[in-house]
Amino acid sequence: QAMNGSEDSDAKKDKRKKRGKSNPKAKSTIYAFERSSARFEILQQRMELLVPKSSASEVAVRPVHGDFLKSDPAEFENVRAILLDPSCSGSGIVNSPDRFADEGDDKGTRRVQSLANFQLTILKHAMSFPNVERIVYSTCSVHDEENEAVVSTALEEHAAQAEEEGVEDGDRWTLASPVCLEHWERRGRAVAGLTEEQARCLVRCDGLDGDETNGFFVSLFVRERLVGTGGPRGIIVGSDGVAVYGGEFAPGDPDSNDAGPGGDATEDAAAPPPPGAERKDPPAAEK
């Protein structure tokens, strides 16, 4: 799991163990959690290859060898966004037929339900971080139990807890359509208590039904105060009011710099920002 936040105090840094070196000049920090020792080593190796070593970089990545479920939200008060990619059945991976071997029997059903219980727990833990504004929950599963059912239950239980604790409406969690995937046609399913509108916020991929990718599921949770009212299905805006993405790269857009499969894209073809908006990067974390 990954969390994005600003650099925190030296006192809090001293409390943490098994973490990579931080960049003192970085404005934002990504904490990447992995509890498996073997996978943590791979994570560190990949970060060394992919993350710029320049001290001028504004983003630092700090691998954390630990269980995200045991992390203390109070220690990450500056974190603004969380990406969850928990363990799942992998049923959407089309080039691994062995993953489907036991899906029709009781053992497969119990495994999927056990995974769904874990996924719900980790999503609710992410929702408990006090200053987090956005959560992405994703799986490479095609099962409703691991996707829409987890999303629906998390929203329902959060709403009940928020009502009991008197949480203000603006701080409650809701679904939003990822603007960068605004033009992706395959959407979620209105099952497990979700409305059609909520299902339209969810993104699905199906490699066995025409999508040129593995099966995948993506959901975006945001605080209600961040959902814009003027854009399609609730465009997410930053604290400065600038949309994260304005649809510049929509399929078929003559101003797009995406030439499609086999085409060439150049900087000269980049689309201008939406009218009345200055083009800038979204504020991913507290500066």
Short mmCIF file of C-alpha atoms in Angstrom, two decimals:
data_model
loop_
_atom_site.label_atom_id
_atom_site.label_comp_id
_atom_site.label_asym_id
_atom_site.label_seq_id
_atom_site.Cartn_x
_atom_site.Cartn_y
_atom_site.Cartn_z
CA GLN A 1 0.00 0.00 0.00
CA ALA A 2 1.21 3.52 -0.70
CA MET A 3 0.52 6.80 1.07
CA ASN A 4 1.37 10.29 -0.12
CA GLY A 5 2.08 13.08 2.36
CA SER A 6 4.39 15.92 3.22
CA GLU A 7 7.62 15.44 5.14
CA ASP A 8 6.94 15.25 8.86
CA SER A 9 8.89 16.28 11.93
CA ASP A 10 12.23 14.81 13.00
CA ALA A 11 10.65 13.60 16.21
CA LYS A 12 8.20 11.40 14.32
CA LYS A 13 10.88 10.19 11.94
CA ASP A 14 12.89 8.90 14.88
CA LYS A 15 9.98 6.71 15.97
CA ARG A 16 9.91 4.77 12.73
CA LYS A 17 12.08 1.76 12.02
CA LYS A 18 13.02 -0.13 8.87
CA ARG A 19 12.52 2.81 6.55
CA GLY A 20 14.59 4.09 3.71
CA LYS A 21 16.42 7.38 3.77
CA SER A 22 14.30 10.44 3.13
CA ASN A 23 15.12 13.38 0.94
CA PRO A 24 15.31 16.47 3.20
CA LYS A 25 14.46 18.74 0.28
CA ALA A 26 11.41 16.76 -0.86
CA LYS A 27 8.06 18.51 -0.63
CA SER A 28 6.11 15.26 -0.76
CA THR A 29 6.82 11.75 0.49
CA ILE A 30 5.35 8.43 -0.62
CA TYR A 31 5.37 5.73 2.07
CA ALA A 32 5.25 2.29 0.42
CA PHE A 33 4.22 -0.49 2.83
CA GLU A 34 5.18 -4.15 2.36
CA ARG A 35 5.15 -6.71 5.17
CA SER A 36 6.71 -9.60 3.23
CA SER A 37 10.51 -9.60 3.65
CA ALA A 38 11.11 -11.02 0.18
CA ARG A 39 8.81 -8.53 -1.55
CA PHE A 40 10.20 -5.69 0.55
CA GLU A 41 13.68 -6.39 -0.84
CA ILE A 42 12.25 -6.31 -4.36
CA LEU A 43 10.47 -3.05 -3.55
CA GLN A 44 13.71 -1.47 -2.37
CA GLN A 45 15.57 -2.64 -5.48
CA ARG A 46 12.91 -1.22 -7.76
CA MET A 47 12.85 2.08 -5.95
CA GLU A 48 16.61 2.40 -6.40
CA LEU A 49 16.14 1.89 -10.14
CA LEU A 50 13.06 4.05 -10.65
CA VAL A 51 13.23 6.90 -8.14
CA PRO A 52 15.55 9.82 -9.07
CA LYS A 53 18.51 10.10 -6.72
CA SER A 54 18.81 13.83 -7.29
CA SER A 55 18.46 15.81 -4.07
CA ALA A 56 16.48 18.33 -6.11
CA SER A 57 13.59 15.89 -6.53
CA GLU A 58 10.39 17.18 -4.97
CA VAL A 59 9.05 13.69 -4.26
CA ALA A 60 10.71 11.09 -2.04
CA VAL A 61 9.75 7.42 -1.73
CA ARG A 62 10.26 5.68 1.61
CA PRO A 63 9.68 1.90 1.59
CA VAL A 64 8.29 0.68 4.92
CA HIS A 65 8.85 -2.94 5.96
CA GLY A 66 5.68 -3.41 7.97
CA ASP A 67 1.99 -4.21 8.04
CA PHE A 68 -0.17 -1.31 6.87
CA LEU A 69 -2.99 -2.50 9.13
CA LYS A 70 -0.71 -1.91 12.13
CA SER A 71 0.20 1.62 11.08
CA ASP A 72 -0.94 4.40 13.40
CA PRO A 73 -2.92 7.08 11.53
CA ALA A 74 -1.77 9.64 14.10
CA GLU A 75 1.83 9.15 12.95
CA PHE A 76 0.86 10.07 9.40
CA GLU A 77 -1.11 13.24 10.03
CA ASN A 78 0.28 14.90 6.89
CA VAL A 79 -0.75 12.11 4.54
CA ARG A 80 -3.35 13.26 2.02
CA ALA A 81 -3.83 10.26 -0.29
CA ILE A 82 -3.70 6.46 -0.01
CA LEU A 83 -3.45 3.86 -2.77
CA LEU A 84 -4.65 0.39 -1.75
CA ASP A 85 -3.71 -2.64 -3.82
CA PRO A 86 -4.44 -5.47 -1.37
CA SER A 87 -4.10 -9.20 -1.86
CA CYS A 88 -6.86 -10.54 -4.08
CA SER A 89 -7.86 -13.68 -5.97
CA GLY A 90 -6.19 -12.47 -9.17
CA SER A 91 -9.17 -13.84 -11.09
CA GLY A 92 -8.82 -11.11 -13.70
CA ILE A 93 -5.35 -12.21 -14.83
CA VAL A 94 -6.22 -13.90 -18.11
CA ASN A 95 -2.81 -15.46 -18.76
CA SER A 96 -2.87 -17.47 -15.52
CA PRO A 97 -5.57 -20.13 -16.07
CA ASP A 98 -4.54 -22.01 -12.92
CA ARG A 99 -6.07 -19.18 -10.88
CA PHE A 100 -9.52 -20.38 -11.97
CA ALA A 101 -8.95 -24.03 -11.00
CA ASP A 102 -10.89 -24.04 -7.72
CA GLU A 103 -13.26 -21.11 -8.23
CA GLY A 104 -16.36 -23.25 -8.60
CA ASP A 105 -16.05 -25.25 -5.39
CA ASP A 106 -16.49 -24.48 -1.71
CA LYS A 107 -12.77 -23.96 -1.21
CA GLY A 108 -12.71 -21.26 -3.87
CA THR A 109 -15.81 -19.58 -2.43
CA ARG A 110 -14.33 -19.52 1.07
CA ARG A 111 -11.05 -18.11 -0.25
CA VAL A 112 -12.76 -15.27 -2.09
CA GLN A 113 -14.86 -14.41 0.98
CA SER A 114 -11.77 -14.48 3.22
CA LEU A 115 -9.99 -12.12 0.84
CA ALA A 116 -13.03 -9.83 0.74
CA ASN A 117 -13.06 -9.63 4.55
CA PHE A 118 -9.39 -8.64 4.55
CA GLN A 119 -9.93 -6.08 1.78
CA LEU A 120 -12.79 -4.48 3.70
CA THR A 121 -10.64 -4.26 6.83
CA ILE A 122 -7.76 -2.56 5.04
CA LEU A 123 -10.10 -0.11 3.24
CA LYS A 124 -11.77 0.89 6.51
CA HIS A 125 -8.34 1.38 8.09
CA ALA A 126 -7.39 3.75 5.26
CA MET A 127 -10.61 5.68 5.86
CA SER A 128 -9.55 6.25 9.49
CA PHE A 129 -6.58 8.47 8.58
CA PRO A 130 -7.78 11.89 9.73
CA ASN A 131 -6.39 14.12 6.98
CA VAL A 132 -6.52 11.78 4.01
CA GLU A 133 -8.66 13.26 1.23
CA ARG A 134 -8.50 10.56 -1.45
CA ILE A 135 -8.32 6.77 -1.40
CA VAL A 136 -7.93 4.53 -4.44
CA TYR A 137 -8.97 0.91 -3.90
CA SER A 138 -8.10 -1.51 -6.68
CA THR A 139 -7.90 -5.25 -7.36
CA CYS A 140 -7.08 -7.51 -10.29
CA SER A 141 -10.19 -9.53 -9.51
CA VAL A 142 -13.43 -9.80 -11.48
CA HIS A 143 -15.50 -11.00 -8.51
CA ASP A 144 -18.25 -8.75 -7.18
CA GLU A 145 -17.41 -9.94 -3.67
CA GLU A 146 -13.93 -8.37 -3.84
CA ASN A 147 -15.02 -5.26 -5.71
CA GLU A 148 -18.49 -3.71 -5.51
CA ALA A 149 -19.42 -5.59 -2.34
CA VAL A 150 -16.32 -4.31 -0.51
CA VAL A 151 -16.96 -0.75 -1.70
CA SER A 152 -20.64 -0.85 -0.72
CA THR A 153 -20.01 -2.30 2.74
CA ALA A 154 -17.22 0.18 3.46
CA LEU A 155 -19.46 3.12 2.53
CA GLU A 156 -22.37 1.75 4.57
CA GLU A 157 -20.32 1.10 7.70
CA HIS A 158 -18.50 4.42 7.39
CA ALA A 159 -21.80 6.29 7.05
CA ALA A 160 -23.17 4.60 10.17
CA GLN A 161 -20.02 5.41 12.16
CA ALA A 162 -19.94 9.00 10.88
CA GLU A 163 -23.56 9.49 11.91
CA GLU A 164 -22.87 8.10 15.37
CA GLU A 165 -19.77 10.28 15.84
CA GLY A 166 -21.34 13.41 14.37
CA VAL A 167 -18.82 13.75 11.53
CA GLU A 168 -19.52 16.75 9.32
CA ASP A 169 -20.94 16.00 5.88
CA GLY A 170 -17.93 17.45 4.07
CA ASP A 171 -15.57 15.03 5.83
CA ARG A 172 -17.56 11.93 4.95
CA TRP A 173 -16.45 9.55 2.21
CA THR A 174 -18.19 9.22 -1.12
CA LEU A 175 -17.42 7.71 -4.52
CA ALA A 176 -16.21 9.77 -7.46
CA SER A 177 -15.40 8.90 -11.04
CA PRO A 178 -11.62 9.01 -11.72
CA VAL A 179 -11.32 11.89 -14.15
CA CYS A 180 -8.29 10.41 -15.91
CA LEU A 181 -10.54 7.42 -16.79
CA GLU A 182 -13.61 9.52 -17.60
CA HIS A 183 -13.85 8.06 -21.10
CA TRP A 184 -13.41 4.40 -20.13
CA GLU A 185 -16.71 2.74 -21.05
CA ARG A 186 -16.80 -0.38 -18.88
CA ARG A 187 -18.12 0.57 -15.46
CA GLY A 188 -19.04 -1.10 -12.20
CA ARG A 189 -22.15 -3.09 -11.41
CA ALA A 190 -25.12 -1.86 -9.42
CA VAL A 191 -25.00 -4.77 -6.97
CA ALA A 192 -24.53 -5.21 -3.24
CA GLY A 193 -26.63 -2.13 -2.51
CA LEU A 194 -24.87 0.29 -4.86
CA THR A 195 -26.96 2.69 -6.91
CA GLU A 196 -26.57 3.06 -10.67
CA GLU A 197 -24.91 6.43 -10.10
CA GLN A 198 -22.39 4.93 -7.68
CA ALA A 199 -21.69 2.04 -10.05
CA ARG A 200 -20.90 4.52 -12.82
CA CYS A 201 -18.09 5.88 -10.66
CA LEU A 202 -16.41 2.47 -10.60
CA VAL A 203 -14.09 1.25 -13.35
CA ARG A 204 -13.83 -2.33 -14.57
CA CYS A 205 -11.60 -4.01 -17.16
CA ASP A 206 -12.35 -7.42 -18.67
CA GLY A 207 -9.66 -9.06 -20.75
CA LEU A 208 -12.06 -11.82 -21.78
CA ASP A 209 -14.63 -9.40 -23.17
CA GLY A 210 -12.73 -7.14 -25.52
CA ASP A 211 -10.55 -5.03 -23.23
CA GLU A 212 -6.91 -5.31 -24.23
CA THR A 213 -5.74 -5.79 -20.67
CA ASN A 214 -6.17 -8.10 -17.69
CA GLY A 215 -9.30 -7.90 -15.59
CA PHE A 216 -9.08 -5.02 -13.14
CA PHE A 217 -11.21 -2.93 -10.81
CA VAL A 218 -10.68 0.66 -9.65
CA SER A 219 -12.63 2.77 -7.17
CA LEU A 220 -11.94 6.30 -5.98
CA PHE A 221 -13.13 7.54 -2.60
CA VAL A 222 -12.99 11.25 -1.79
CA ARG A 223 -14.18 13.51 0.98
CA GLU A 224 -17.55 14.96 0.00
CA ARG A 225 -16.21 18.52 0.10
CA LEU A 226 -13.86 17.74 -2.82
CA VAL A 227 -16.50 16.66 -5.29
CA GLY A 228 -17.14 19.36 -7.89
CA THR A 229 -20.68 19.98 -9.07
CA GLY A 230 -20.07 21.34 -12.55
CA GLY A 231 -18.21 18.49 -14.24
CA PRO A 232 -19.29 15.11 -15.61
CA ARG A 233 -20.09 12.71 -12.76
CA GLY A 234 -18.24 14.82 -10.24
CA ILE A 235 -14.82 15.97 -11.42
CA ILE A 236 -12.30 16.02 -8.60
CA VAL A 237 -10.77 19.41 -7.95
CA GLY A 238 -7.76 20.42 -5.92
CA SER A 239 -7.84 22.74 -2.94
CA ASP A 240 -7.02 25.60 -5.33
CA GLY A 241 -10.08 24.81 -7.44
CA VAL A 242 -8.13 23.50 -10.45
CA ALA A 243 -9.35 20.22 -11.95
CA VAL A 244 -6.88 17.36 -11.79
CA TYR A 245 -7.69 16.47 -15.39
CA GLY A 246 -9.89 18.32 -17.85
CA GLY A 247 -10.44 15.69 -20.53
CA GLU A 248 -7.64 16.94 -22.78
CA PHE A 249 -6.78 13.43 -23.92
CA ALA A 250 -10.26 12.14 -24.69
CA PRO A 251 -10.44 9.58 -27.53
CA GLY A 252 -11.19 11.31 -30.81
CA ASP A 253 -10.40 14.76 -29.47
CA PRO A 254 -8.71 16.63 -32.33
CA ASP A 255 -6.72 18.66 -29.81
CA SER A 256 -5.46 15.58 -28.00
CA ASN A 257 -1.80 14.65 -28.05
CA ASP A 258 -2.79 10.98 -27.92
CA ALA A 259 -2.70 9.74 -31.47
CA GLY A 260 -4.11 6.37 -30.48
CA PRO A 261 -2.68 2.92 -31.21
CA GLY A 262 0.23 3.15 -33.60
CA GLY A 263 0.14 6.92 -33.74
CA ASP A 264 2.70 9.49 -32.79
CA ALA A 265 2.25 11.99 -30.00
CA THR A 266 4.31 15.14 -29.72
CA GLU A 267 4.47 17.98 -27.26
CA ASP A 268 3.32 20.37 -29.97
CA ALA A 269 -0.01 18.53 -30.11
CA ALA A 270 -0.78 18.92 -26.42
CA ALA A 271 -4.18 20.37 -25.69
CA PRO A 272 -4.56 23.68 -23.88
CA PRO A 273 -6.00 23.78 -20.37
CA PRO A 274 -9.75 24.11 -19.91
CA PRO A 275 -11.10 27.64 -20.40
CA GLY A 276 -10.53 29.82 -17.37
CA ALA A 277 -8.14 27.37 -15.71
CA GLU A 278 -4.40 27.71 -15.42
CA ARG A 279 -2.61 24.46 -16.24
CA LYS A 280 -0.72 23.18 -13.22
CA ASP A 281 0.00 19.98 -11.33
CA PRO A 282 -2.60 19.02 -8.70
CA PRO A 283 -1.62 19.38 -5.04
CA ALA A 284 -0.95 15.74 -4.14
CA ALA A 285 0.08 16.57 -0.62
CA GLU A 286 0.28 19.31 1.93
CA LYS A 287 3.25 21.52 1.07
#
